[in-house]
Amino acid sequence: MIFRPVAALVLSLGLWVGLAAATPARAASPVFTEKPCPADWPTDVRKTTCGTLTVDEARGTASDRRIEVAVVVLKASQPFTDASGRALPPVFMFHGGPGGALTPGVGNMLRALSRRPDLMAVDQDVVLFDQRGGGRGDPSMDCPGVQLTDAGPPSDADRDGLIACLKAYQAKGVDLNQYNAAVIADDVRDLAQVRGYDKIDLWGGSYGPRIEAAVITHQPQIVRAAVMDSPWPPEGNWAVGTPEQVSAAVRLILAKCQAQAACAARHPNLQARFEAEARKWLAGPVTGKDGRAFTVDDLSAFLMDTTYSATGVRRLPADLEGIIAGNLTPVAEIAEDRTYYTEGQHMAHLCKEELPFESRARLAAGAAGDPVAELLVPSLSRLFDVCDAVGETPAAPIENQPVRTDIPTLFVAAEIDPGCPPPLTEAAAKGYSRSQVVIVTNATHGVINASPCTRKMARDFLRDPSAPVDRSCLPAADTPMDFIEAASAG
């Protein structure tokens, strides 16, 4: 699932200049080519190196296609040395998605660092890269005009647009089978090699930890330690179980409301009343007071996005109250912008390493009987339509199995997360013999950068992965949620 704080930094800053032309070669060596950074980036915040990693699209085959991965390296401002006097290795950052990006947002990151120099690249160099198939790399498999959320394509037209887009990339010679976590792990190894790094640390959010897990599985020799924020592990099911997870997140938020006398008085019996409302949406389009009609897919996208958001969860009781009364403005706000992925890259991953291990039947069966969960079944089902039409080769079974490792790893998860819930984190961490697990009360998806407490925790962990992290700054488990009662106007 996409890491929203990172996604928010992905702004359009113009074309990534100077991409090298593909050089026909079989099993050619990886090459890093330094390029000028965009001219509007601040130059007095961190020493910054921009460039591209050029690698084979399909290693070990007869194909001579070469692809490029956009890379930015930020030098540490105050390099930290451990007790033995050694400098810490660089941190490789892994964006969420699949289908997110990091390098387009570096200008914004640098501007933030000019105001808050402690936010990043203090102790260790930071390596930011766009995973193959997206961002400022080549190819970058965007699908203009197609909408896609974590709840799937919100319409049949979006489903058909995804199929046409992916087939167009195939017609251009792109091998969609080569855009997945295991191959990105090889890219990470190659990038470390050409940059001269013997060891690296890993840090990612949401689907980023899915790629970290592949690096740990396939290239463990280069990894010293890992940080996983709101993690999605390899054994997680993308479609199957997600409707129930969204429903559970809604139920948890509304239970927190009911536990507060004032909130419960404003929204009596809201869970049952919203379940009745969900049944209306399942029966067909619903028209609001302003005459605009919306479908079950619009409501499911609203629930998914809202329960990811720190502001959204605090507004949820008031927004649901408004929706029940016919004010569909909250649904309309989400429907206005549902294009936060590089859609082709997103689907290449799902059709290779996620959906082949799932089924439509299990998706529908899991949600049956829960009207809130059932809202998500139609849009998630369309993912199977896309993958059936594109026909990627399923990943090897190991790519869908729990990781077993002794690499020190810090897991930080949010109490409220419809895509990467705490039980998924806790189960995954059992395979990490030197893991530490932190669940943050009232937090939502994308935990570490949301507070100074968790940022310090992650930084201290990388300074000494063997030491227990300090949890004293975390909110107590019974901390009330601060709800926002001003619902959207409509």
CSV table of C-alpha atoms in Angstrom, one decimal:
chain,number,residue,atom,x,y,z
A,1,MET,CA,0.0,0.0,0.0
A,2,ILE,CA,1.2,3.4,-0.8
A,3,PHE,CA,3.1,5.5,1.7
A,4,ARG,CA,1.1,8.7,1.8
A,5,PRO,CA,3.6,11.1,3.3
A,6,VAL,CA,6.1,10.1,0.6
A,7,ALA,CA,3.5,10.3,-2.1
A,8,ALA,CA,2.7,13.8,-1.1
A,9,LEU,CA,6.3,14.8,-1.9
A,10,VAL,CA,6.1,13.5,-5.4
A,11,LEU,CA,5.6,16.8,-7.3
A,12,SER,CA,6.2,17.5,-10.9
A,13,LEU,CA,9.5,19.3,-11.3
A,14,GLY,CA,10.0,18.9,-15.0
A,15,LEU,CA,11.6,16.1,-17.0
A,16,TRP,CA,14.5,14.1,-15.6
A,17,VAL,CA,17.2,15.4,-17.9
A,18,GLY,CA,20.0,13.5,-19.7
A,19,LEU,CA,18.7,9.9,-19.6
A,20,ALA,CA,21.3,7.8,-21.4
A,21,ALA,CA,20.3,5.8,-24.5
A,22,ALA,CA,20.0,2.1,-24.0
A,23,THR,CA,23.2,0.2,-25.0
A,24,PRO,CA,22.6,-3.2,-26.5
A,25,ALA,CA,24.4,-5.8,-24.4
A,26,ARG,CA,23.7,-9.1,-22.8
A,27,ALA,CA,24.3,-9.4,-19.0
A,28,ALA,CA,26.1,-6.0,-19.1
A,29,SER,CA,27.5,-4.6,-16.0
A,30,PRO,CA,25.5,-2.0,-14.0
A,31,VAL,CA,26.6,1.6,-14.6
A,32,PHE,CA,26.0,4.7,-12.5
A,33,THR,CA,26.1,7.9,-14.5
A,34,GLU,CA,26.1,11.2,-12.7
A,35,LYS,CA,23.8,13.9,-14.1
A,36,PRO,CA,23.0,17.5,-13.1
A,37,CYS,CA,20.3,17.9,-10.5
A,38,PRO,CA,17.3,20.1,-11.4
A,39,ALA,CA,18.3,23.7,-11.3
A,40,ASP,CA,15.6,24.8,-8.9
A,41,TRP,CA,16.7,22.5,-6.1
A,42,PRO,CA,18.4,24.2,-3.1
A,43,THR,CA,22.2,23.7,-3.2
A,44,ASP,CA,23.2,24.9,0.2
A,45,VAL,CA,21.3,22.3,2.4
A,46,ARG,CA,23.1,19.0,1.7
A,47,LYS,CA,25.7,17.9,-0.8
A,48,THR,CA,23.5,16.2,-3.4
A,49,THR,CA,24.5,13.8,-6.2
A,50,CYS,CA,22.0,13.0,-9.0
A,51,GLY,CA,22.2,10.3,-11.6
A,52,THR,CA,20.9,7.1,-13.2
A,53,LEU,CA,21.6,3.4,-12.6
A,54,THR,CA,21.6,1.6,-15.9
A,55,VAL,CA,21.0,-2.2,-15.7
A,56,ASP,CA,19.6,-5.1,-17.8
A,57,GLU,CA,15.9,-5.2,-17.9
A,58,ALA,CA,16.0,-9.0,-17.7
A,59,ARG,CA,19.3,-10.3,-16.2
A,60,GLY,CA,20.5,-13.7,-17.4
A,61,THR,CA,18.4,-13.8,-20.6
A,62,ALA,CA,19.0,-13.1,-24.3
A,63,SER,CA,17.3,-9.8,-24.1
A,64,ASP,CA,19.6,-6.8,-24.7
A,65,ARG,CA,17.1,-4.2,-23.3
A,66,ARG,CA,18.7,-1.8,-20.7
A,67,ILE,CA,16.6,0.3,-18.4
A,68,GLU,CA,17.4,3.2,-16.1
A,69,VAL,CA,16.6,4.0,-12.5
A,70,ALA,CA,16.7,7.5,-11.2
A,71,VAL,CA,18.9,8.0,-8.1
A,72,VAL,CA,19.7,10.9,-5.7
A,73,VAL,CA,22.3,10.7,-2.9
A,74,LEU,CA,22.2,13.1,0.0
A,75,LYS,CA,25.4,13.4,2.0
A,76,ALA,CA,25.2,13.2,5.8
A,77,SER,CA,25.6,16.6,7.5
A,78,GLN,CA,27.1,15.2,10.7
A,79,PRO,CA,28.3,11.6,10.1
A,80,PHE,CA,27.8,9.4,13.1
A,81,THR,CA,30.5,6.9,14.2
A,82,ASP,CA,29.6,3.9,16.4
A,83,ALA,CA,31.4,2.7,19.5
A,84,SER,CA,34.2,1.2,17.4
A,85,GLY,CA,34.8,4.4,15.5
A,86,ARG,CA,33.2,3.2,12.3
A,87,ALA,CA,30.9,5.4,10.2
A,88,LEU,CA,27.4,4.2,9.7
A,89,PRO,CA,26.5,2.8,6.2
A,90,PRO,CA,24.2,4.7,3.9
A,91,VAL,CA,20.5,4.4,4.2
A,92,PHE,CA,18.6,3.2,1.1
A,93,MET,CA,15.0,4.6,1.1
A,94,PHE,CA,12.2,2.5,-0.3
A,95,HIS,CA,9.0,4.3,-1.4
A,96,GLY,CA,5.5,2.8,-1.1
A,97,GLY,CA,3.0,1.9,-3.8
A,98,PRO,CA,3.9,-0.1,-5.7
A,99,GLY,CA,3.9,2.8,-8.1
A,100,GLY,CA,5.2,5.6,-5.9
A,101,ALA,CA,8.4,7.6,-6.4
A,102,LEU,CA,11.1,9.4,-4.4
A,103,THR,CA,13.3,11.5,-6.6
A,104,PRO,CA,10.6,13.9,-7.9
A,105,GLY,CA,10.1,15.0,-4.3
A,106,VAL,CA,13.7,15.7,-3.4
A,107,GLY,CA,13.5,19.4,-4.1
A,108,ASN,CA,10.7,19.6,-1.6
A,109,MET,CA,12.7,17.5,0.9
A,110,LEU,CA,15.7,19.8,0.6
A,111,ARG,CA,13.5,22.9,1.2
A,112,ALA,CA,12.1,21.2,4.3
A,113,LEU,CA,15.7,20.4,5.4
A,114,SER,CA,16.6,24.1,5.1
A,115,ARG,CA,13.9,24.7,7.8
A,116,ARG,CA,14.4,21.5,9.8
A,117,PRO,CA,18.0,20.2,9.2
A,118,ASP,CA,17.4,17.3,11.7
A,119,LEU,CA,14.8,15.6,9.5
A,120,MET,CA,17.1,13.6,7.2
A,121,ALA,CA,20.7,12.8,6.2
A,122,VAL,CA,22.2,13.8,9.5
A,123,ASP,CA,24.0,10.6,10.8
A,124,GLN,CA,24.1,8.8,7.5
A,125,ASP,CA,24.1,9.4,3.7
A,126,VAL,CA,20.7,8.8,2.2
A,127,VAL,CA,20.2,7.1,-1.1
A,128,LEU,CA,16.8,7.8,-2.7
A,129,PHE,CA,15.8,6.0,-5.9
A,130,ASP,CA,12.7,5.3,-7.9
A,131,GLN,CA,12.0,1.6,-8.2
A,132,ARG,CA,12.3,0.3,-11.8
A,133,GLY,CA,9.3,1.1,-13.9
A,134,GLY,CA,8.3,4.4,-12.2
A,135,GLY,CA,9.3,7.9,-11.2
A,136,ARG,CA,11.9,9.5,-13.3
A,137,GLY,CA,13.3,6.2,-14.5
A,138,ASP,CA,13.1,4.8,-18.1
A,139,PRO,CA,10.6,3.2,-18.6
A,140,SER,CA,8.1,5.0,-16.3
A,141,MET,CA,4.9,3.1,-16.8
A,142,ASP,CA,2.3,5.7,-16.1
A,143,CYS,CA,-1.3,5.3,-17.5
A,144,PRO,CA,-2.7,8.9,-18.0
A,145,GLY,CA,-6.4,9.2,-17.6
A,146,VAL,CA,-6.7,6.0,-15.5
A,147,GLN,CA,-7.8,6.1,-11.9
A,148,LEU,CA,-6.5,3.6,-9.4
A,149,THR,CA,-6.7,3.4,-5.6
A,150,ASP,CA,-5.7,0.8,-3.0
A,151,ALA,CA,-9.3,-0.4,-3.3
A,152,GLY,CA,-8.7,-1.1,-7.0
A,153,PRO,CA,-9.9,0.5,-10.3
A,154,PRO,CA,-13.0,2.6,-9.3
A,155,SER,CA,-14.9,1.8,-12.6
A,156,ASP,CA,-15.0,-0.6,-15.4
A,157,ALA,CA,-13.6,2.1,-17.7
A,158,ASP,CA,-10.6,2.4,-15.4
A,159,ARG,CA,-10.2,-1.4,-15.5
A,160,ASP,CA,-10.3,-1.4,-19.3
A,161,GLY,CA,-7.9,1.6,-19.4
A,162,LEU,CA,-5.4,-0.3,-17.3
A,163,ILE,CA,-5.5,-3.3,-19.5
A,164,ALA,CA,-5.0,-1.2,-22.7
A,165,CYS,CA,-2.2,0.7,-21.0
A,166,LEU,CA,-0.3,-2.4,-19.9
A,167,LYS,CA,-0.7,-4.1,-23.3
A,168,ALA,CA,0.7,-0.9,-24.9
A,169,TYR,CA,3.8,-1.2,-22.8
A,170,GLN,CA,4.1,-4.8,-23.7
A,171,ALA,CA,3.8,-3.9,-27.4
A,172,LYS,CA,6.7,-1.4,-26.9
A,173,GLY,CA,8.9,-4.3,-25.7
A,174,VAL,CA,8.6,-3.8,-22.0
A,175,ASP,CA,8.7,-7.2,-20.2
A,176,LEU,CA,6.3,-6.7,-17.3
A,177,ASN,CA,7.6,-9.8,-15.6
A,178,GLN,CA,10.8,-7.9,-14.8
A,179,TYR,CA,9.1,-5.3,-12.6
A,180,ASN,CA,8.8,-6.8,-9.2
A,181,ALA,CA,10.4,-6.9,-5.7
A,182,ALA,CA,12.9,-9.7,-6.4
A,183,VAL,CA,14.3,-7.9,-9.4
A,184,ILE,CA,14.5,-4.6,-7.6
A,185,ALA,CA,16.5,-6.4,-4.9
A,186,ASP,CA,19.1,-7.1,-7.6
A,187,ASP,CA,18.9,-3.4,-8.6
A,188,VAL,CA,19.7,-2.4,-5.0
A,189,ARG,CA,22.7,-4.8,-5.0
A,190,ASP,CA,24.0,-3.3,-8.2
A,191,LEU,CA,23.5,0.2,-7.0
A,192,ALA,CA,25.4,-0.5,-3.8
A,193,GLN,CA,28.2,-2.1,-5.9
A,194,VAL,CA,28.6,0.8,-8.3
A,195,ARG,CA,28.5,3.3,-5.5
A,196,GLY,CA,31.1,1.3,-3.5
A,197,TYR,CA,29.0,0.4,-0.5
A,198,ASP,CA,29.9,-2.9,1.3
A,199,LYS,CA,26.9,-2.6,3.6
A,200,ILE,CA,23.7,-0.6,3.6
A,201,ASP,CA,20.7,0.1,5.9
A,202,LEU,CA,17.2,-0.1,4.6
A,203,TRP,CA,14.3,2.2,5.4
A,204,GLY,CA,10.9,2.0,3.8
A,205,GLY,CA,7.2,2.6,4.3
A,206,SER,CA,4.1,0.7,3.3
A,207,TYR,CA,5.0,-1.3,0.1
A,208,GLY,CA,8.6,-0.2,0.6
A,209,PRO,CA,9.1,-2.9,3.3
A,210,ARG,CA,7.9,-5.4,0.8
A,211,ILE,CA,10.9,-4.5,-1.3
A,212,GLU,CA,13.1,-4.4,1.8
A,213,ALA,CA,12.0,-8.0,2.5
A,214,ALA,CA,13.1,-9.0,-1.0
A,215,VAL,CA,16.5,-7.4,-0.4
A,216,ILE,CA,16.8,-9.3,2.9
A,217,THR,CA,15.8,-12.5,1.2
A,218,HIS,CA,17.9,-12.3,-1.9
A,219,GLN,CA,20.8,-10.0,-1.0
A,220,PRO,CA,21.2,-10.4,2.8
A,221,GLN,CA,25.0,-10.0,2.6
A,222,ILE,CA,24.7,-6.2,1.9
A,223,VAL,CA,22.3,-5.4,4.7
A,224,ARG,CA,23.3,-4.2,8.2
A,225,ALA,CA,19.9,-3.2,9.6
A,226,ALA,CA,16.3,-2.3,8.5
A,227,VAL,CA,13.5,0.0,9.5
A,228,MET,CA,10.0,-0.8,8.3
A,229,ASP,CA,7.2,1.8,8.7
A,230,SER,CA,3.6,0.6,8.3
A,231,PRO,CA,5.0,-2.5,6.6
A,232,TRP,CA,3.4,-4.7,4.0
A,233,PRO,CA,5.1,-8.1,4.2
A,234,PRO,CA,5.4,-10.6,1.3
A,235,GLU,CA,2.9,-13.0,2.8
A,236,GLY,CA,0.2,-10.3,2.9
A,237,ASN,CA,-2.8,-10.6,0.6
A,238,TRP,CA,-3.5,-7.5,-1.5
A,239,ALA,CA,-7.2,-8.1,-2.3
A,240,VAL,CA,-8.2,-11.0,-0.1
A,241,GLY,CA,-8.8,-9.7,3.4
A,242,THR,CA,-8.6,-6.0,2.6
A,243,PRO,CA,-12.4,-5.5,2.8
A,244,GLU,CA,-12.4,-6.9,6.3
A,245,GLN,CA,-9.4,-4.8,7.2
A,246,VAL,CA,-11.1,-1.6,6.1
A,247,SER,CA,-14.3,-2.6,7.9
A,248,ALA,CA,-12.2,-3.3,11.1
A,249,ALA,CA,-10.5,0.1,10.8
A,250,VAL,CA,-14.0,1.8,10.6
A,251,ARG,CA,-15.2,-0.2,13.5
A,252,LEU,CA,-12.2,0.7,15.6
A,253,ILE,CA,-12.5,4.4,14.9
A,254,LEU,CA,-16.2,4.4,15.7
A,255,ALA,CA,-15.6,2.4,18.9
A,256,LYS,CA,-13.1,5.2,20.0
A,257,CYS,CA,-15.9,7.7,19.4
A,258,GLN,CA,-18.4,5.6,21.4
A,259,ALA,CA,-15.9,5.4,24.3
A,260,GLN,CA,-16.2,9.2,24.7
A,261,ALA,CA,-19.4,10.5,26.1
A,262,ALA,CA,-19.6,13.6,24.0
A,263,CYS,CA,-18.8,11.9,20.7
A,264,ALA,CA,-21.2,9.0,21.5
A,265,ALA,CA,-24.0,11.6,22.2
A,266,ARG,CA,-23.4,13.3,18.9
A,267,HIS,CA,-23.3,10.0,16.9
A,268,PRO,CA,-25.4,7.5,18.7
A,269,ASN,CA,-25.3,3.9,17.4
A,270,LEU,CA,-23.3,5.1,14.4
A,271,GLN,CA,-21.8,1.7,13.5
A,272,ALA,CA,-25.2,0.1,13.0
A,273,ARG,CA,-26.6,3.1,11.2
A,274,PHE,CA,-23.7,3.2,8.8
A,275,GLU,CA,-24.0,-0.5,8.1
A,276,ALA,CA,-27.6,0.1,7.1
A,277,GLU,CA,-26.4,3.0,4.8
A,278,ALA,CA,-23.8,0.6,3.2
A,279,ARG,CA,-26.6,-1.7,2.2
A,280,LYS,CA,-28.2,1.1,0.3
A,281,TRP,CA,-25.0,1.7,-1.6
A,282,LEU,CA,-24.6,-2.0,-2.4
A,283,ALA,CA,-28.1,-1.9,-4.0
A,284,GLY,CA,-27.2,0.8,-6.5
A,285,PRO,CA,-26.0,4.4,-7.0
A,286,VAL,CA,-26.9,6.9,-4.3
A,287,THR,CA,-27.9,10.5,-5.0
A,288,GLY,CA,-27.0,13.2,-2.5
A,289,LYS,CA,-28.9,16.3,-1.6
A,290,ASP,CA,-27.1,18.3,-4.3
A,291,GLY,CA,-28.3,15.9,-7.0
A,292,ARG,CA,-24.9,14.3,-7.6
A,293,ALA,CA,-24.9,10.5,-7.8
A,294,PHE,CA,-22.1,8.2,-6.6
A,295,THR,CA,-21.5,4.5,-6.8
A,296,VAL,CA,-20.4,1.8,-4.3
A,297,ASP,CA,-16.9,2.2,-5.8
A,298,ASP,CA,-16.8,5.9,-4.8
A,299,LEU,CA,-17.8,5.1,-1.2
A,300,SER,CA,-15.2,2.2,-1.0
A,301,ALA,CA,-12.4,4.6,-2.2
A,302,PHE,CA,-13.6,7.1,0.4
A,303,LEU,CA,-13.4,4.6,3.2
A,304,MET,CA,-9.9,3.3,2.1
A,305,ASP,CA,-8.4,6.8,1.8
A,306,THR,CA,-10.0,8.2,4.8
A,307,THR,CA,-8.9,5.5,7.2
A,308,TYR,CA,-5.4,5.9,5.9
A,309,SER,CA,-5.4,9.6,6.9
A,310,ALA,CA,-4.7,11.2,10.3
A,311,THR,CA,-7.2,13.9,9.6
A,312,GLY,CA,-9.6,11.6,7.9
A,313,VAL,CA,-10.0,9.2,10.9
A,314,ARG,CA,-10.7,12.2,13.2
A,315,ARG,CA,-13.4,13.4,10.8
A,316,LEU,CA,-14.9,10.0,10.1
A,317,PRO,CA,-17.8,10.0,12.6
A,318,ALA,CA,-18.9,13.5,11.4
A,319,ASP,CA,-18.4,12.6,7.7
A,320,LEU,CA,-20.4,9.3,8.1
A,321,GLU,CA,-23.2,11.2,9.8
A,322,GLY,CA,-23.3,13.6,6.9
A,323,ILE,CA,-23.3,10.8,4.3
A,324,ILE,CA,-26.2,9.1,6.1
A,325,ALA,CA,-28.0,12.4,5.9
A,326,GLY,CA,-27.4,12.8,2.2
A,327,ASN,CA,-24.3,15.1,2.3
A,328,LEU,CA,-22.0,13.2,-0.1
A,329,THR,CA,-19.3,16.0,-0.2
A,330,PRO,CA,-16.7,13.8,1.6
A,331,VAL,CA,-17.2,11.1,-1.1
A,332,ALA,CA,-17.0,13.7,-3.8
A,333,GLU,CA,-13.7,15.1,-2.4
A,334,ILE,CA,-12.0,11.7,-2.7
A,335,ALA,CA,-13.5,11.1,-6.2
A,336,GLU,CA,-11.9,14.2,-7.5
A,337,ASP,CA,-8.4,12.8,-7.3
A,338,ARG,CA,-7.6,9.1,-7.5
A,339,THR,CA,-4.5,9.1,-9.6
A,340,TYR,CA,-1.6,8.9,-7.1
A,341,TYR,CA,0.2,5.9,-8.7
A,342,THR,CA,2.4,5.1,-11.6
A,343,GLU,CA,-0.4,2.7,-12.6
A,344,GLY,CA,1.5,0.4,-14.9
A,345,GLN,CA,4.3,-0.2,-12.4
A,346,HIS,CA,1.7,-0.8,-9.7
A,347,MET,CA,-0.2,-3.4,-11.7
A,348,ALA,CA,3.0,-5.1,-12.9
A,349,HIS,CA,3.9,-5.9,-9.3
A,350,LEU,CA,0.4,-7.0,-8.3
A,351,CYS,CA,0.0,-9.3,-11.3
A,352,LYS,CA,3.3,-10.9,-10.6
A,353,GLU,CA,3.7,-11.2,-6.8
A,354,GLU,CA,0.4,-10.6,-5.2
A,355,LEU,CA,-2.8,-11.7,-7.1
A,356,PRO,CA,-1.5,-15.0,-8.4
A,357,PHE,CA,-1.6,-16.2,-4.8
A,358,GLU,CA,-5.2,-15.0,-4.2
A,359,SER,CA,-8.6,-15.6,-5.8
A,360,ARG,CA,-11.9,-13.7,-6.4
A,361,ALA,CA,-13.8,-16.4,-4.6
A,362,ARG,CA,-11.7,-15.9,-1.4
A,363,LEU,CA,-12.1,-12.1,-1.7
A,364,ALA,CA,-15.9,-12.3,-1.9
A,365,ALA,CA,-16.2,-15.1,0.8
A,366,GLY,CA,-14.2,-13.1,3.3
A,367,ALA,CA,-16.3,-10.0,3.0
A,368,ALA,CA,-19.7,-11.8,2.9
A,369,GLY,CA,-22.1,-10.8,5.6
A,370,ASP,CA,-20.3,-7.5,6.5
A,371,PRO,CA,-21.9,-4.7,4.5
A,372,VAL,CA,-19.0,-2.3,5.1
A,373,ALA,CA,-16.5,-4.9,3.9
A,374,GLU,CA,-18.7,-5.8,0.9
A,375,LEU,CA,-18.4,-2.3,-0.4
A,376,LEU,CA,-14.8,-3.0,-1.5
A,377,VAL,CA,-15.4,-6.2,-3.3
A,378,PRO,CA,-16.4,-4.8,-6.8
A,379,SER,CA,-13.4,-2.6,-7.2
A,380,LEU,CA,-10.9,-5.1,-5.8
A,381,SER,CA,-12.4,-7.8,-8.1
A,382,ARG,CA,-11.4,-5.7,-11.1
A,383,LEU,CA,-7.7,-6.2,-10.3
A,384,PHE,CA,-8.1,-9.9,-11.2
A,385,ASP,CA,-9.7,-8.8,-14.6
A,386,VAL,CA,-6.6,-6.7,-15.3
A,387,CYS,CA,-4.1,-9.4,-14.4
A,388,ASP,CA,-6.0,-12.1,-16.3
A,389,ALA,CA,-5.9,-10.0,-19.4
A,390,VAL,CA,-2.2,-9.1,-19.2
A,391,GLY,CA,-0.9,-12.6,-18.4
A,392,GLU,CA,2.2,-12.2,-16.3
A,393,THR,CA,4.1,-15.2,-15.1
A,394,PRO,CA,3.4,-15.8,-11.4
A,395,ALA,CA,6.4,-15.2,-9.0
A,396,ALA,CA,8.1,-18.1,-7.3
A,397,PRO,CA,6.4,-19.2,-4.1
A,398,ILE,CA,9.2,-17.8,-2.0
A,399,GLU,CA,8.1,-14.3,-3.0
A,400,ASN,CA,4.8,-14.8,-1.1
A,401,GLN,CA,6.3,-16.4,2.1
A,402,PRO,CA,7.3,-15.0,5.5
A,403,VAL,CA,10.9,-13.9,5.8
A,404,ARG,CA,13.3,-15.6,8.1
A,405,THR,CA,16.3,-13.5,9.1
A,406,ASP,CA,18.6,-12.4,11.9
A,407,ILE,CA,19.1,-8.9,10.4
A,408,PRO,CA,18.1,-6.4,13.1
A,409,THR,CA,14.8,-4.8,12.1
A,410,LEU,CA,12.6,-2.2,13.6
A,411,PHE,CA,8.9,-2.5,12.8
A,412,VAL,CA,6.7,0.6,13.5
A,413,ALA,CA,3.0,0.2,12.8
A,414,ALA,CA,-0.1,2.3,13.3
A,415,GLU,CA,-3.0,1.2,15.4
A,416,ILE,CA,-5.4,2.3,12.7
A,417,ASP,CA,-4.4,1.1,9.2
A,418,PRO,CA,-6.8,-0.5,6.7
A,419,GLY,CA,-4.0,-1.7,4.4
A,420,CYS,CA,-1.1,-2.7,6.8
A,421,PRO,CA,-2.8,-3.4,10.1
A,422,PRO,CA,-0.9,-4.3,13.3
A,423,PRO,CA,-1.6,-8.0,13.3
A,424,LEU,CA,0.1,-8.3,9.9
A,425,THR,CA,3.2,-6.5,11.3
A,426,GLU,CA,3.2,-8.6,14.5
A,427,ALA,CA,3.0,-11.9,12.5
A,428,ALA,CA,5.7,-10.9,10.0
A,429,ALA,CA,8.1,-9.8,12.8
A,430,LYS,CA,8.1,-13.4,14.2
A,431,GLY,CA,10.4,-14.4,11.4
A,432,TYR,CA,12.9,-11.7,12.3
A,433,SER,CA,14.8,-13.1,15.3
A,434,ARG,CA,16.3,-9.7,16.1
A,435,SER,CA,13.2,-7.6,15.6
A,436,GLN,CA,11.6,-4.9,17.7
A,437,VAL,CA,7.9,-4.1,17.2
A,438,VAL,CA,6.3,-0.8,18.1
A,439,ILE,CA,2.5,-0.1,17.6
A,440,VAL,CA,1.5,3.5,18.0
A,441,THR,CA,-1.8,4.3,19.6
A,442,ASN,CA,-4.2,6.4,17.5
A,443,ALA,CA,-1.6,6.7,14.7
A,444,THR,CA,-2.5,6.1,11.0
A,445,HIS,CA,-0.5,4.8,8.0
A,446,GLY,CA,2.9,6.3,7.8
A,447,VAL,CA,4.0,6.5,11.4
A,448,ILE,CA,7.6,7.4,11.8
A,449,ASN,CA,7.7,10.8,10.2
A,450,ALA,CA,4.5,11.8,11.9
A,451,SER,CA,6.1,12.7,15.2
A,452,PRO,CA,9.5,13.6,16.8
A,453,CYS,CA,9.1,10.6,19.1
A,454,THR,CA,9.1,8.0,16.3
A,455,ARG,CA,11.7,9.8,14.2
A,456,LYS,CA,14.1,9.8,17.2
A,457,MET,CA,13.3,6.1,17.8
A,458,ALA,CA,14.2,5.1,14.2
A,459,ARG,CA,17.4,7.3,14.3
A,460,ASP,CA,18.5,5.8,17.6
A,461,PHE,CA,17.8,2.3,16.3
A,462,LEU,CA,20.1,2.8,13.3
A,463,ARG,CA,22.8,4.2,15.6
A,464,ASP,CA,22.7,1.0,17.6
A,465,PRO,CA,20.4,-1.8,16.3
A,466,SER,CA,21.2,-4.0,19.3
A,467,ALA,CA,19.8,-1.6,21.9
A,468,PRO,CA,16.1,-1.6,22.9
A,469,VAL,CA,14.3,1.5,21.5
A,470,ASP,CA,13.0,4.0,24.0
A,471,ARG,CA,9.2,3.8,24.0
A,472,SER,CA,8.6,6.3,26.8
A,473,CYS,CA,7.5,9.1,24.5
A,474,LEU,CA,4.7,7.0,22.9
A,475,PRO,CA,1.1,7.8,23.8
A,476,ALA,CA,-0.5,5.4,26.3
A,477,ALA,CA,-2.8,2.7,24.9
A,478,ASP,CA,-5.9,4.3,26.4
A,479,THR,CA,-5.2,7.8,25.0
A,480,PRO,CA,-8.5,9.2,23.6
A,481,MET,CA,-8.7,10.2,20.0
A,482,ASP,CA,-9.3,13.9,19.3
A,483,PHE,CA,-12.2,13.9,16.8
A,484,ILE,CA,-13.1,16.7,14.4
A,485,GLU,CA,-16.8,17.4,14.5
A,486,ALA,CA,-17.1,20.0,11.7
A,487,ALA,CA,-18.3,17.8,8.8
A,488,SER,CA,-17.8,18.9,5.2
A,489,ALA,CA,-20.3,21.5,4.0
A,490,GLY,CA,-22.9,20.4,1.5
